[in-house]
PDB file of C-alpha atoms in Angstrom:
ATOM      1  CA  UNK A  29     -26.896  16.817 -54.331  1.00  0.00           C
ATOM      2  CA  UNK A  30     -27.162  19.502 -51.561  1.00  0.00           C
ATOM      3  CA  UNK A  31     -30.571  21.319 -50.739  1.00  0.00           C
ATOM      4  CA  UNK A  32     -30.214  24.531 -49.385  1.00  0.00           C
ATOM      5  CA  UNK A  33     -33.445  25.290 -47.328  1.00  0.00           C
ATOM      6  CA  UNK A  34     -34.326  27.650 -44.317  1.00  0.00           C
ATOM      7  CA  UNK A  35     -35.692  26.042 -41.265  1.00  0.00           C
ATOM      8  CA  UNK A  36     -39.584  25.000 -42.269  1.00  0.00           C
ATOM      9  CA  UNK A  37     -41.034  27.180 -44.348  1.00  0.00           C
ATOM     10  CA  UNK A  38     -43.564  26.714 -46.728  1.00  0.00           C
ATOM     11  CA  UNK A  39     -40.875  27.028 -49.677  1.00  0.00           C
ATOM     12  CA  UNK A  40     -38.519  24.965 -48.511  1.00  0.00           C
ATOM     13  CA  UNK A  41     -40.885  21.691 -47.073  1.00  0.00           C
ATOM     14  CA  UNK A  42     -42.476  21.914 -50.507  1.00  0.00           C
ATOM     15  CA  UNK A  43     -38.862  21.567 -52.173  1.00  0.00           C
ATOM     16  CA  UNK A  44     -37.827  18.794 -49.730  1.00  0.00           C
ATOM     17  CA  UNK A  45     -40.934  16.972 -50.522  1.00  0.00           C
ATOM     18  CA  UNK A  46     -41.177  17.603 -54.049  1.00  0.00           C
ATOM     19  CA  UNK A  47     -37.310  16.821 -54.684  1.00  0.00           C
ATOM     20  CA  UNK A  48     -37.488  13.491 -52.566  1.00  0.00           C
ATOM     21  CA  UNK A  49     -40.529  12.427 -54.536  1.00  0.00           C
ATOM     22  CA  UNK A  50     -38.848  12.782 -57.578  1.00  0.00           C
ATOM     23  CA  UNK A  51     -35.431  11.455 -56.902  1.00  0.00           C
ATOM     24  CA  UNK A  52     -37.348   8.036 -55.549  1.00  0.00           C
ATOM     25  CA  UNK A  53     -39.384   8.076 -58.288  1.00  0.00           C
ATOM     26  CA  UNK A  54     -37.124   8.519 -61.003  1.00  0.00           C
ATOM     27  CA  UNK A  55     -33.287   7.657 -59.284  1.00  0.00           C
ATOM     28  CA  UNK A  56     -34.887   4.897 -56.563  1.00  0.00           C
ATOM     29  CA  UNK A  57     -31.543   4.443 -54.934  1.00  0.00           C
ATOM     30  CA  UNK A  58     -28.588   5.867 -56.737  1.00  0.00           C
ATOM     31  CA  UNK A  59     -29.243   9.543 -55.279  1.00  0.00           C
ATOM     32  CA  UNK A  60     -27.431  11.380 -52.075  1.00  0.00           C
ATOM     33  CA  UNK A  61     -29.312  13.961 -50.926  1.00  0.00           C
ATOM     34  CA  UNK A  62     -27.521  16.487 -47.972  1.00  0.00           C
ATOM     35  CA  UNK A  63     -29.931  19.209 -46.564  1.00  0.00           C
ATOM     36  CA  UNK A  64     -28.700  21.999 -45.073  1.00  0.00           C
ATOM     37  CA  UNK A  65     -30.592  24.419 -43.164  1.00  0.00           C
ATOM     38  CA  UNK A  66     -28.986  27.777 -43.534  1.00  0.00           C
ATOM     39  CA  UNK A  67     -30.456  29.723 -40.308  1.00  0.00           C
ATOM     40  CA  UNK A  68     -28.423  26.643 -38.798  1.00  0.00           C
ATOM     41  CA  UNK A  69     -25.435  27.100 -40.549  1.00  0.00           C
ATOM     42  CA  UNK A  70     -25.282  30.174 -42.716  1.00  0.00           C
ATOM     43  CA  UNK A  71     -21.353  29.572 -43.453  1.00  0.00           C
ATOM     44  CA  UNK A  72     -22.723  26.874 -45.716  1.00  0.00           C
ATOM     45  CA  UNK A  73     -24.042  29.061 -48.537  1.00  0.00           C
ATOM     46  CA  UNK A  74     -20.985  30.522 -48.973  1.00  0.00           C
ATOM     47  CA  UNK A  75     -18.991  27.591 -50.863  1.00  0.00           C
ATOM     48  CA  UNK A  76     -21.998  26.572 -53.361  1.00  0.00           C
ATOM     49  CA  UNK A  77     -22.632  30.118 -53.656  1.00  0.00           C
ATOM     50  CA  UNK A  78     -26.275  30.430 -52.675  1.00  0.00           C
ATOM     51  CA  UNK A  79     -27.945  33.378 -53.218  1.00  0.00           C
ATOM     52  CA  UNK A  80     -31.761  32.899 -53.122  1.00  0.00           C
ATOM     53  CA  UNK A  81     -33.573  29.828 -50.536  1.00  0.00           C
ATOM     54  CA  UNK A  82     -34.661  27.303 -51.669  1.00  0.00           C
ATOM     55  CA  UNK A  83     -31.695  26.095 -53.798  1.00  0.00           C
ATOM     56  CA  UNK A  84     -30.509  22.597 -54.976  1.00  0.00           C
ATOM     57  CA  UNK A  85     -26.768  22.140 -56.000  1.00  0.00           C
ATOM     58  CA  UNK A  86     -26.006  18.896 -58.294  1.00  0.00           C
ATOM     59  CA  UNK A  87     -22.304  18.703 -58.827  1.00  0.00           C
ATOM     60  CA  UNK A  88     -21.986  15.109 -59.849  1.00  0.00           C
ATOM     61  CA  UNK A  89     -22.125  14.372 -62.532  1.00  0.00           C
ATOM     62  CA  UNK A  90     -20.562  17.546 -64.228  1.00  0.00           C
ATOM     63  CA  UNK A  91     -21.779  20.090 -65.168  1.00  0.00           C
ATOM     64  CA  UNK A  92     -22.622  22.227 -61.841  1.00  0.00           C
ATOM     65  CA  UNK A  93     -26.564  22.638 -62.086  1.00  0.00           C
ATOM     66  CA  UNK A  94     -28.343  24.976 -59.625  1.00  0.00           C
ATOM     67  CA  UNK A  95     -32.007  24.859 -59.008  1.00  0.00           C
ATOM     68  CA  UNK A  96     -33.963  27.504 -57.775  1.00  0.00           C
ATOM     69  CA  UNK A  97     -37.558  26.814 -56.207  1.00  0.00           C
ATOM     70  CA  UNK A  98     -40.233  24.990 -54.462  1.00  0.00           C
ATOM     71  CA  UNK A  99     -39.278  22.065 -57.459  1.00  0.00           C
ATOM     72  CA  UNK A 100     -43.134  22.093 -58.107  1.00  0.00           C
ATOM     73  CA  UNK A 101     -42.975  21.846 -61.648  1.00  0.00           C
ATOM     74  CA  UNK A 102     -41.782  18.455 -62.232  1.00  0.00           C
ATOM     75  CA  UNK A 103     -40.486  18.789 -66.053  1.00  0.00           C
ATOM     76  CA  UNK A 104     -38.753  21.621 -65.380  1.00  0.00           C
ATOM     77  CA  UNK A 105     -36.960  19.487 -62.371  1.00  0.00           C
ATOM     78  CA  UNK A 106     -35.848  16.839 -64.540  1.00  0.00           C
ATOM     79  CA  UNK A 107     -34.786  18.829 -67.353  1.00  0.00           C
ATOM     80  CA  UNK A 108     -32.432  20.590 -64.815  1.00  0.00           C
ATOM     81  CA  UNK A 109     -31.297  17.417 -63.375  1.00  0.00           C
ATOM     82  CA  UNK A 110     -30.763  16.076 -66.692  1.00  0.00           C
ATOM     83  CA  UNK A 111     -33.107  12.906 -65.956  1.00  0.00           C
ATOM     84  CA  UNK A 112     -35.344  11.372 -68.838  1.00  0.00           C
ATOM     85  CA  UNK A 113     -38.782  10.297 -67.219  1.00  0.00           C
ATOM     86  CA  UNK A 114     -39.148   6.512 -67.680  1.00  0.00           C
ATOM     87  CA  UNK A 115     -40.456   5.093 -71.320  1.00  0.00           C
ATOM     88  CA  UNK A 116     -38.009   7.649 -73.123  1.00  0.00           C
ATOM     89  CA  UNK A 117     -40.063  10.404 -73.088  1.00  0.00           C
TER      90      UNK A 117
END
Protein backbone atom coordinates (compact mmCIF):
# COMPACT_ATOMS: atom_id res chain seq x y z
CA UNK A 1 0.00 0.00 0.00
CA UNK A 2 1.28 3.60 -0.62
CA UNK A 3 0.14 6.63 1.63
CA UNK A 4 0.21 9.74 0.02
CA UNK A 5 0.59 12.47 2.79
CA UNK A 6 1.99 16.14 2.89
CA UNK A 7 4.76 16.82 5.26
CA UNK A 8 2.97 16.84 9.01
CA UNK A 9 -0.14 18.07 8.97
CA UNK A 10 -2.87 17.41 11.06
CA UNK A 11 -4.61 15.29 8.14
CA UNK A 12 -2.03 13.39 7.21
CA UNK A 13 -0.36 12.29 11.00
CA UNK A 14 -3.94 11.34 11.80
CA UNK A 15 -4.01 9.00 8.57
CA UNK A 16 -0.51 7.61 9.29
CA UNK A 17 -1.56 6.84 12.74
CA UNK A 18 -4.91 5.71 12.16
CA UNK A 19 -3.85 3.43 9.05
CA UNK A 20 -0.82 1.86 11.05
CA UNK A 21 -3.15 1.10 13.93
CA UNK A 22 -5.33 -0.69 11.86
CA UNK A 23 -3.09 -2.60 9.59
CA UNK A 24 -1.28 -4.01 13.04
CA UNK A 25 -4.35 -4.62 14.42
CA UNK A 26 -6.08 -6.37 11.85
CA UNK A 27 -2.97 -7.55 9.14
CA UNK A 28 -0.13 -7.87 12.20
CA UNK A 29 2.58 -8.60 9.72
CA UNK A 30 1.50 -9.36 6.22
CA UNK A 31 1.14 -5.48 5.29
CA UNK A 32 3.82 -3.07 3.31
CA UNK A 33 3.19 0.21 3.92
CA UNK A 34 5.39 3.06 1.60
CA UNK A 35 4.75 6.76 2.64
CA UNK A 36 5.40 9.30 0.48
CA UNK A 37 5.48 12.83 1.29
CA UNK A 38 4.43 14.78 -1.73
CA UNK A 39 5.98 18.42 -0.89
CA UNK A 40 9.13 15.99 -1.02
CA UNK A 41 8.47 14.47 -4.10
CA UNK A 42 5.49 15.82 -5.96
CA UNK A 43 6.42 13.62 -9.22
CA UNK A 44 5.03 10.82 -7.10
CA UNK A 45 1.32 11.65 -7.36
CA UNK A 46 1.44 11.55 -10.77
CA UNK A 47 1.60 7.59 -11.42
CA UNK A 48 -1.19 6.59 -8.67
CA UNK A 49 -3.00 9.51 -9.80
CA UNK A 50 -3.52 11.50 -6.62
CA UNK A 51 -5.67 14.17 -6.61
CA UNK A 52 -6.70 15.15 -3.04
CA UNK A 53 -3.93 14.58 0.34
CA UNK A 54 -4.32 12.38 2.30
CA UNK A 55 -4.68 9.35 -0.03
CA UNK A 56 -3.97 5.56 0.39
CA UNK A 57 -3.41 3.40 -2.82
CA UNK A 58 -3.89 -0.58 -2.30
CA UNK A 59 -3.02 -2.28 -5.53
CA UNK A 60 -2.43 -5.76 -4.28
CA UNK A 61 -4.51 -7.62 -4.20
CA UNK A 62 -6.64 -6.44 -7.28
CA UNK A 63 -8.83 -4.45 -7.53
CA UNK A 64 -7.06 -0.82 -7.31
CA UNK A 65 -8.77 0.76 -4.09
CA UNK A 66 -8.14 4.45 -3.27
CA UNK A 67 -8.81 5.92 0.08
CA UNK A 68 -9.41 9.32 0.73
CA UNK A 69 -9.03 10.78 4.42
CA UNK A 70 -7.74 11.09 7.85
CA UNK A 71 -8.89 6.96 7.95
CA UNK A 72 -10.77 7.99 11.22
CA UNK A 73 -13.67 6.01 10.69
CA UNK A 74 -12.48 2.60 11.14
CA UNK A 75 -15.46 0.55 9.31
CA UNK A 76 -15.36 2.55 6.58
CA UNK A 77 -11.36 1.69 6.42
CA UNK A 78 -11.84 -1.88 6.37
CA UNK A 79 -14.65 -2.03 4.12
CA UNK A 80 -12.34 -0.19 1.61
CA UNK A 81 -9.51 -2.42 2.29
CA UNK A 82 -11.67 -5.30 1.98
CA UNK A 83 -10.64 -6.67 5.60
CA UNK A 84 -13.30 -8.53 7.86
CA UNK A 85 -12.67 -7.41 11.59
CA UNK A 86 -11.76 -10.54 13.61
CA UNK A 87 -14.80 -13.01 14.89
CA UNK A 88 -16.49 -12.69 11.31
CA UNK A 89 -18.20 -9.75 11.83
Amino acid sequence: MRLYIADQTAKSVAALANLRGYCEEYMASSYSLEVNDLLLHPQLAEGDQVLAIPTLVHKVPAPLRRLIGDFSNEKRVLVGLDIRPRGGQ
